[in-house]
Short mmCIF file of C-alpha atoms in Angstrom, two decimals:
data_model
loop_
_atom_site.label_atom_id
_atom_site.label_comp_id
_atom_site.label_asym_id
_atom_site.label_seq_id
_atom_site.Cartn_x
_atom_site.Cartn_y
_atom_site.Cartn_z
CA ILE E 1 107.84 137.82 138.34
CA LEU E 2 108.66 140.65 136.20
CA ASN E 3 107.83 138.65 133.75
CA SER E 4 103.86 138.36 135.03
CA ILE E 5 103.06 142.19 134.93
CA LYS E 6 99.39 143.12 133.79
CA ASN E 7 99.30 146.48 134.44
CA ILE E 8 101.27 149.22 136.12
CA GLU E 9 99.96 152.30 137.06
CA THR E 10 101.50 155.64 139.07
CA LYS E 11 100.25 158.21 140.63
CA GLY E 12 102.88 160.69 142.34
CA LYS E 13 105.58 158.36 144.29
CA ASN E 14 103.00 156.06 144.60
CA LEU E 15 103.20 152.58 142.13
CA LEU E 16 100.27 149.91 141.71
CA VAL E 17 101.28 146.71 139.90
CA ASP E 18 99.00 143.77 139.06
CA VAL E 19 100.65 140.77 138.34
CA VAL E 20 99.30 136.76 136.70
CA LEU E 21 102.40 134.17 138.28
CA PRO E 22 102.03 131.11 136.21
CA SER E 23 102.05 129.04 139.38
CA SER E 24 99.41 128.17 142.85
CA LEU E 25 98.76 130.04 145.53
CA SER E 26 100.57 128.47 148.02
CA GLU E 27 103.61 130.22 146.72
CA VAL E 28 102.32 133.28 146.84
CA ASN E 29 104.07 134.45 150.17
CA ASP E 30 104.94 137.44 151.84
CA ASP E 31 108.66 136.91 150.84
CA LEU E 32 107.51 136.55 147.93
CA LYS E 33 105.93 140.02 147.75
CA LYS E 34 109.06 141.82 150.11
CA ASP E 35 111.15 140.78 146.85
CA PHE E 36 109.24 142.34 144.52
CA VAL E 37 108.59 145.19 146.12
CA LYS E 38 112.50 145.46 146.77
CA VAL E 39 113.59 144.94 143.04
CA ILE E 40 111.46 147.92 142.44
CA LYS E 41 112.60 150.13 144.97
CA ASN E 42 115.91 149.71 143.97
CA ASP E 43 115.72 150.54 140.75
CA PHE E 44 113.57 153.10 141.41
CA PRO E 45 114.47 154.87 144.00
CA GLU E 46 111.77 157.86 143.63
CA ILE E 47 108.88 155.03 144.38
CA LYS E 48 108.58 155.30 147.53
CA ASN E 49 104.98 153.21 147.79
CA VAL E 50 104.68 149.78 146.25
CA GLU E 51 101.11 148.57 146.10
CA LEU E 52 100.99 144.39 144.85
CA ASN E 53 98.19 142.68 143.63
CA ILE E 54 98.68 139.21 142.61
CA GLU E 55 96.65 137.02 141.11
CA THR E 56 97.81 133.19 140.25
CA LYS E 57 97.35 130.83 137.51
CA VAL E 58 98.44 127.53 136.80
CA SER E 59 97.90 126.58 132.90
CA THR E 60 99.10 123.72 130.95
CA HIS E 61 100.29 123.93 127.69
CA LYS E 62 101.26 122.12 124.35
CA ASP E 63 104.67 122.14 123.03
CA ASN E 64 105.81 119.24 121.03
CA LYS E 65 109.99 120.19 121.25
CA LYS E 66 108.98 119.29 125.02
CA GLU E 67 106.86 116.14 124.39
CA SER E 68 109.66 114.49 121.97
CA LEU E 69 111.88 114.42 124.75
CA LEU E 70 110.17 114.22 127.86
CA PRO E 71 106.43 112.67 127.21
CA ASP E 72 105.88 111.45 130.46
CA VAL E 73 106.08 115.21 131.65
CA LYS E 74 102.65 117.34 131.72
CA ASN E 75 103.57 120.37 132.86
CA THR E 76 107.51 122.44 132.46
CA ILE E 77 108.44 124.75 135.12
CA ALA E 78 111.02 127.75 134.33
CA VAL E 79 111.82 129.80 136.70
CA ALA E 80 113.26 133.24 135.13
CA SER E 81 113.56 137.43 136.61
CA GLY E 82 114.41 139.86 134.59
CA LYS E 83 116.44 141.68 137.74
CA GLY E 84 118.90 137.93 138.18
CA GLY E 85 117.96 135.25 140.51
CA VAL E 86 115.19 136.60 142.58
CA GLY E 87 112.71 134.76 140.87
CA LYS E 88 115.01 131.79 141.13
CA THR E 89 115.53 131.98 144.75
CA THR E 90 112.21 132.75 145.95
CA THR E 91 110.84 129.62 143.96
CA ILE E 92 113.88 127.55 145.51
CA HIS E 93 112.83 129.08 148.81
CA ASN E 94 109.48 128.15 148.26
CA ILE E 95 110.43 124.47 147.71
CA SER E 96 113.07 123.79 149.94
CA HIS E 97 111.19 125.22 153.38
CA TYR E 98 110.26 121.00 154.23
CA LEU E 99 112.60 119.94 152.19
CA GLN E 100 116.00 121.23 154.14
CA LYS E 101 115.39 119.53 157.56
CA LYS E 102 113.84 116.40 156.10
CA PHE E 103 116.80 115.40 153.62
CA PRO E 104 119.90 115.83 155.10
CA SER E 105 118.77 113.13 158.02
CA THR E 106 117.91 110.09 154.94
CA ASP E 107 119.38 108.12 152.14
CA ILE E 108 117.77 109.77 149.49
CA SER E 109 120.32 110.29 146.82
CA PHE E 110 118.27 111.75 144.32
CA PHE E 111 115.33 114.37 143.58
CA LEU E 112 113.29 115.30 140.81
CA VAL E 113 111.53 118.91 141.01
CA THR E 114 108.81 118.43 139.19
CA SER E 115 105.58 120.53 138.95
CA GLU E 116 103.61 117.83 141.84
CA VAL E 117 106.40 118.75 143.90
CA VAL E 118 106.33 122.60 143.57
CA ASP E 119 102.26 122.77 144.29
CA ASP E 120 102.71 120.17 147.51
CA PRO E 121 106.03 119.82 148.94
CA LYS E 122 105.11 118.73 151.65
CA GLY E 123 103.15 116.00 150.69
CA HIS E 124 105.56 115.03 147.91
CA LEU E 125 108.71 114.59 150.75
CA LYS E 126 106.35 112.32 152.67
CA LYS E 127 106.03 110.75 149.35
CA ILE E 128 109.08 109.88 148.66
CA LEU E 129 110.40 109.31 152.53
CA ASP E 130 107.74 106.37 152.42
CA ASN E 131 109.91 104.87 149.75
CA PRO E 132 113.00 107.00 148.44
CA GLU E 133 113.64 103.41 146.06
CA ASP E 134 110.18 103.70 144.08
CA PRO E 135 110.56 102.23 141.02
CA GLU E 136 108.00 104.80 139.30
CA LEU E 137 110.18 108.16 140.89
CA VAL E 138 113.62 106.40 139.77
CA ALA E 139 112.28 105.66 136.21
CA ARG E 140 111.12 109.25 135.92
CA TYR E 141 114.30 111.12 137.51
CA GLU E 142 116.88 109.11 135.45
CA LYS E 143 114.79 109.42 132.24
CA VAL E 144 114.97 113.17 132.79
CA PHE E 145 118.83 113.20 133.68
CA GLU E 146 119.58 110.80 130.96
CA ALA E 147 117.51 113.36 128.89
CA GLU E 148 119.40 116.28 130.22
CA LYS E 149 122.45 114.62 129.91
CA SER E 150 121.66 114.04 125.64
CA ALA E 151 120.78 117.91 125.48
CA THR E 152 124.24 119.03 127.15
CA LYS E 153 126.28 116.34 125.35
CA LYS E 154 124.36 117.69 121.51
CA LEU E 155 125.71 121.19 122.91
CA ILE E 156 129.06 120.16 123.08
CA LEU E 157 128.97 118.67 119.66
CA ASP E 158 127.92 121.21 118.06
CA LYS E 159 130.66 123.50 119.24
CA GLU E 160 133.30 120.59 118.72
CA ALA E 161 135.71 122.65 117.02
CA ARG E 162 136.20 125.28 119.55
CA TYR E 163 136.11 122.51 122.02
CA ARG E 164 138.51 120.07 120.70
CA GLU E 165 140.99 122.48 120.04
CA ASN E 166 141.14 123.94 123.84
CA TYR E 167 139.97 120.71 125.17
CA GLY E 168 141.53 118.04 122.48
CA PRO E 169 143.10 115.66 125.26
CA ALA E 170 139.37 115.38 127.54
CA PHE E 171 137.49 115.59 124.75
CA THR E 172 136.88 111.25 123.90
CA GLU E 173 133.74 109.90 124.26
CA GLU E 174 134.13 108.26 127.68
CA ARG E 175 135.46 111.86 128.46
CA ILE E 176 132.91 113.81 127.02
CA ASP E 177 130.27 111.71 129.51
CA LEU E 178 131.97 112.09 132.36
CA VAL E 179 132.46 116.14 132.06
CA VAL E 180 128.81 115.81 131.30
CA THR E 181 127.28 114.17 134.34
CA TRP E 182 129.60 115.92 136.70
CA HIS E 183 128.30 119.07 135.16
CA LEU E 184 125.05 117.76 136.19
CA LEU E 185 125.39 116.65 139.04
CA SER E 186 127.81 119.48 140.24
CA GLY E 187 126.32 122.55 138.57
CA MET E 188 130.15 123.26 137.68
CA GLU E 189 130.47 125.26 134.42
CA LEU E 190 131.10 122.94 131.49
CA ASP E 191 134.72 125.26 130.77
CA GLY E 192 135.82 124.82 134.51
CA ILE E 193 134.90 120.67 134.26
CA PHE E 194 137.06 120.14 130.74
CA GLU E 195 140.12 122.38 132.24
CA GLU E 196 140.00 120.43 135.32
CA VAL E 197 140.12 116.85 133.25
CA VAL E 198 142.64 118.12 131.23
CA SER E 199 144.45 119.32 134.13
CA MET E 200 144.13 115.73 135.90
CA ILE E 201 145.79 114.29 132.43
CA GLY E 202 148.58 116.18 132.87
CA GLU E 203 149.38 115.15 136.41
CA VAL E 204 148.89 111.15 135.39
CA LYS E 205 151.64 112.18 132.88
CA ALA E 206 153.85 114.41 134.87
CA TYR E 207 153.30 111.09 136.91
CA GLU E 208 154.43 108.74 134.22
CA SER E 209 157.56 110.95 134.36
CA ASN E 210 158.32 111.03 137.93
CA PHE E 211 158.02 107.34 137.88
CA LEU E 212 160.76 106.92 135.73
CA GLU E 213 162.97 109.51 136.84
CA LYS E 214 163.25 107.84 140.04
CA LYS E 215 162.11 103.99 140.06
CA LYS E 216 163.73 103.83 135.73
CA ILE E 217 161.46 102.37 135.55
CA PRO E 218 159.37 103.05 132.50
CA ILE E 219 155.30 103.24 133.01
CA ARG E 220 152.06 104.39 130.84
CA PHE E 221 148.54 104.44 131.86
CA ALA E 222 146.67 103.47 128.77
CA GLU E 223 143.25 105.19 127.76
CA ASP E 224 140.60 103.19 129.58
CA ALA E 225 142.88 103.19 132.69
CA MET E 226 143.41 106.71 132.79
CA ASP E 227 139.14 107.32 132.31
CA GLU E 228 139.15 104.59 135.58
CA ILE E 229 141.33 107.09 136.82
CA LEU E 230 139.31 110.67 136.00
CA ASN E 231 136.29 109.19 137.31
CA ARG E 232 137.52 107.97 140.64
CA ALA E 233 139.46 111.59 141.25
CA MET E 234 136.45 113.51 140.30
CA THR E 235 133.69 111.57 142.18
CA GLN E 236 135.37 109.91 144.57
CA GLY E 237 137.02 112.78 145.58
CA GLU E 238 140.98 111.13 145.57
CA SER E 239 143.91 112.74 144.23
CA VAL E 240 145.03 111.37 141.08
CA THR E 241 148.54 111.26 142.14
CA ASP E 242 147.12 108.60 144.74
CA ILE E 243 145.46 107.01 142.55
CA CYS E 244 148.48 106.44 140.64
CA GLN E 245 150.63 105.28 143.49
CA GLN E 246 147.81 103.08 144.55
CA VAL E 247 148.63 101.21 141.54
CA SER E 248 152.12 101.45 140.88
CA ALA E 249 154.43 102.65 143.81
CA ASP E 250 154.44 100.09 145.73
CA TYR E 251 155.23 97.36 143.33
CA ASP E 252 158.23 98.45 141.58
CA TYR E 253 160.03 96.10 143.11
CA ALA E 254 157.90 93.61 140.66
CA LEU E 255 157.89 95.64 137.97
CA ARG E 256 162.13 95.73 138.55
CA LEU E 257 162.25 91.63 138.39
CA ILE E 258 159.84 91.59 135.25
CA MET E 259 162.15 94.25 132.99
CA ASP E 260 165.10 92.28 134.15
CA LYS E 261 163.60 89.05 133.55
CA SER E 262 162.10 90.20 129.91
CA GLY E 263 163.61 92.77 129.29
CA GLU E 264 159.84 94.83 129.09
CA GLN E 265 161.02 98.36 127.90
CA GLU E 266 157.94 100.10 128.98
CA PHE E 267 154.32 98.60 131.20
CA VAL E 268 150.93 99.69 129.99
CA ILE E 269 148.86 100.27 133.07
CA THR E 270 145.28 99.32 131.79
CA ARG E 271 141.81 99.73 133.56
CA GLU E 272 142.37 96.06 134.91
CA ALA E 273 145.80 97.54 136.85
CA ILE E 274 143.47 100.66 138.37
CA GLU E 275 140.60 98.12 139.44
CA ASP E 276 142.44 94.86 140.65
CA PRO E 277 146.67 96.00 140.66
CA GLU E 278 147.60 92.79 142.94
CA THR E 279 145.80 91.00 140.26
CA PHE E 280 147.40 92.55 137.61
CA ILE E 281 150.69 92.41 138.63
CA ASN E 282 151.25 88.21 139.01
CA GLU E 283 149.29 88.43 135.68
CA LEU E 284 152.65 90.09 134.61
CA ILE E 285 155.07 88.34 136.98
CA ARG E 286 152.94 84.66 135.60
CA ARG E 287 153.31 85.51 131.72
CA SER E 288 157.57 86.82 132.77
CA TYR E 289 157.98 83.60 134.35
CA GLY E 290 156.17 81.02 132.64
CA SER E 291 153.16 79.64 133.96
CA GLY E 292 153.98 78.37 137.92
CA HIS E 293 151.95 80.96 140.00
CA PHE E 294 154.22 83.63 141.08
CA ALA E 295 152.50 86.14 143.96
CA ILE E 296 153.73 88.84 145.06
CA PRO E 297 152.27 90.62 147.92
CA GLY E 298 150.34 93.86 149.20
CA PRO E 299 151.75 97.13 149.34
CA GLN E 300 154.13 97.08 152.77
CA LYS E 301 153.35 99.42 155.53
CA LYS E 302 156.64 101.87 156.33
#
């Protein structure tokens, strides 16, 4: 709002401000005015009275860069405030007023904020609730999400040397995709997510060492298995250690049988082992003992 001021007049300790906002009239409410007055009085305590005149004006603009990224989006909405989060908070408040009581009780898994939502949040919410899987809404969301992912990946690759130096083990194509996806879904900082991924990779390596020390069986998680572990840990809330244990800890007897029979020096755990541990173990046994099927029972309750 501070960037939309068109005229300011002062008379002693009184301030008159004329503002033109690029938004609809329905967004202008008492909370918005109070926030503005609060900002002014906090920064200029000598001002005692503030008279605020707000005019609204929504205009469509042409942006070639925007069109190349999101050709079907008519207006791009940006929220900015010269004093931090006041403008952002007010806009979010206006949009969420009609949404916050409805969303928790629905199966809606995504929500795209567009100019239609800002102009008519109540009407747009009804449209979504009537048909949450509307192909048009899904397609628009996926298009915007993929565009956001591409733009964020480009930002990372533009600083490739820095990211490689700081987060080398996490700098692979699949892990970058995981980092970017989680960044967009969670709002966490990129560096924070990269640090988390590197830490998780360290946990997997530590598990390999601990397994060798305790079970006397050498295992190593392949890169694709590592990717699957990272994905589950970040998206499903499972701990890295729990995932690794689910895959290998309950099958140490089978692994020892195979090692004694074949002289195997190291067992490589692949993505297949993460997705279907029992089938993976049975296949190892089949290869070690010949074509006959030798099934190892699933994890035993202790």
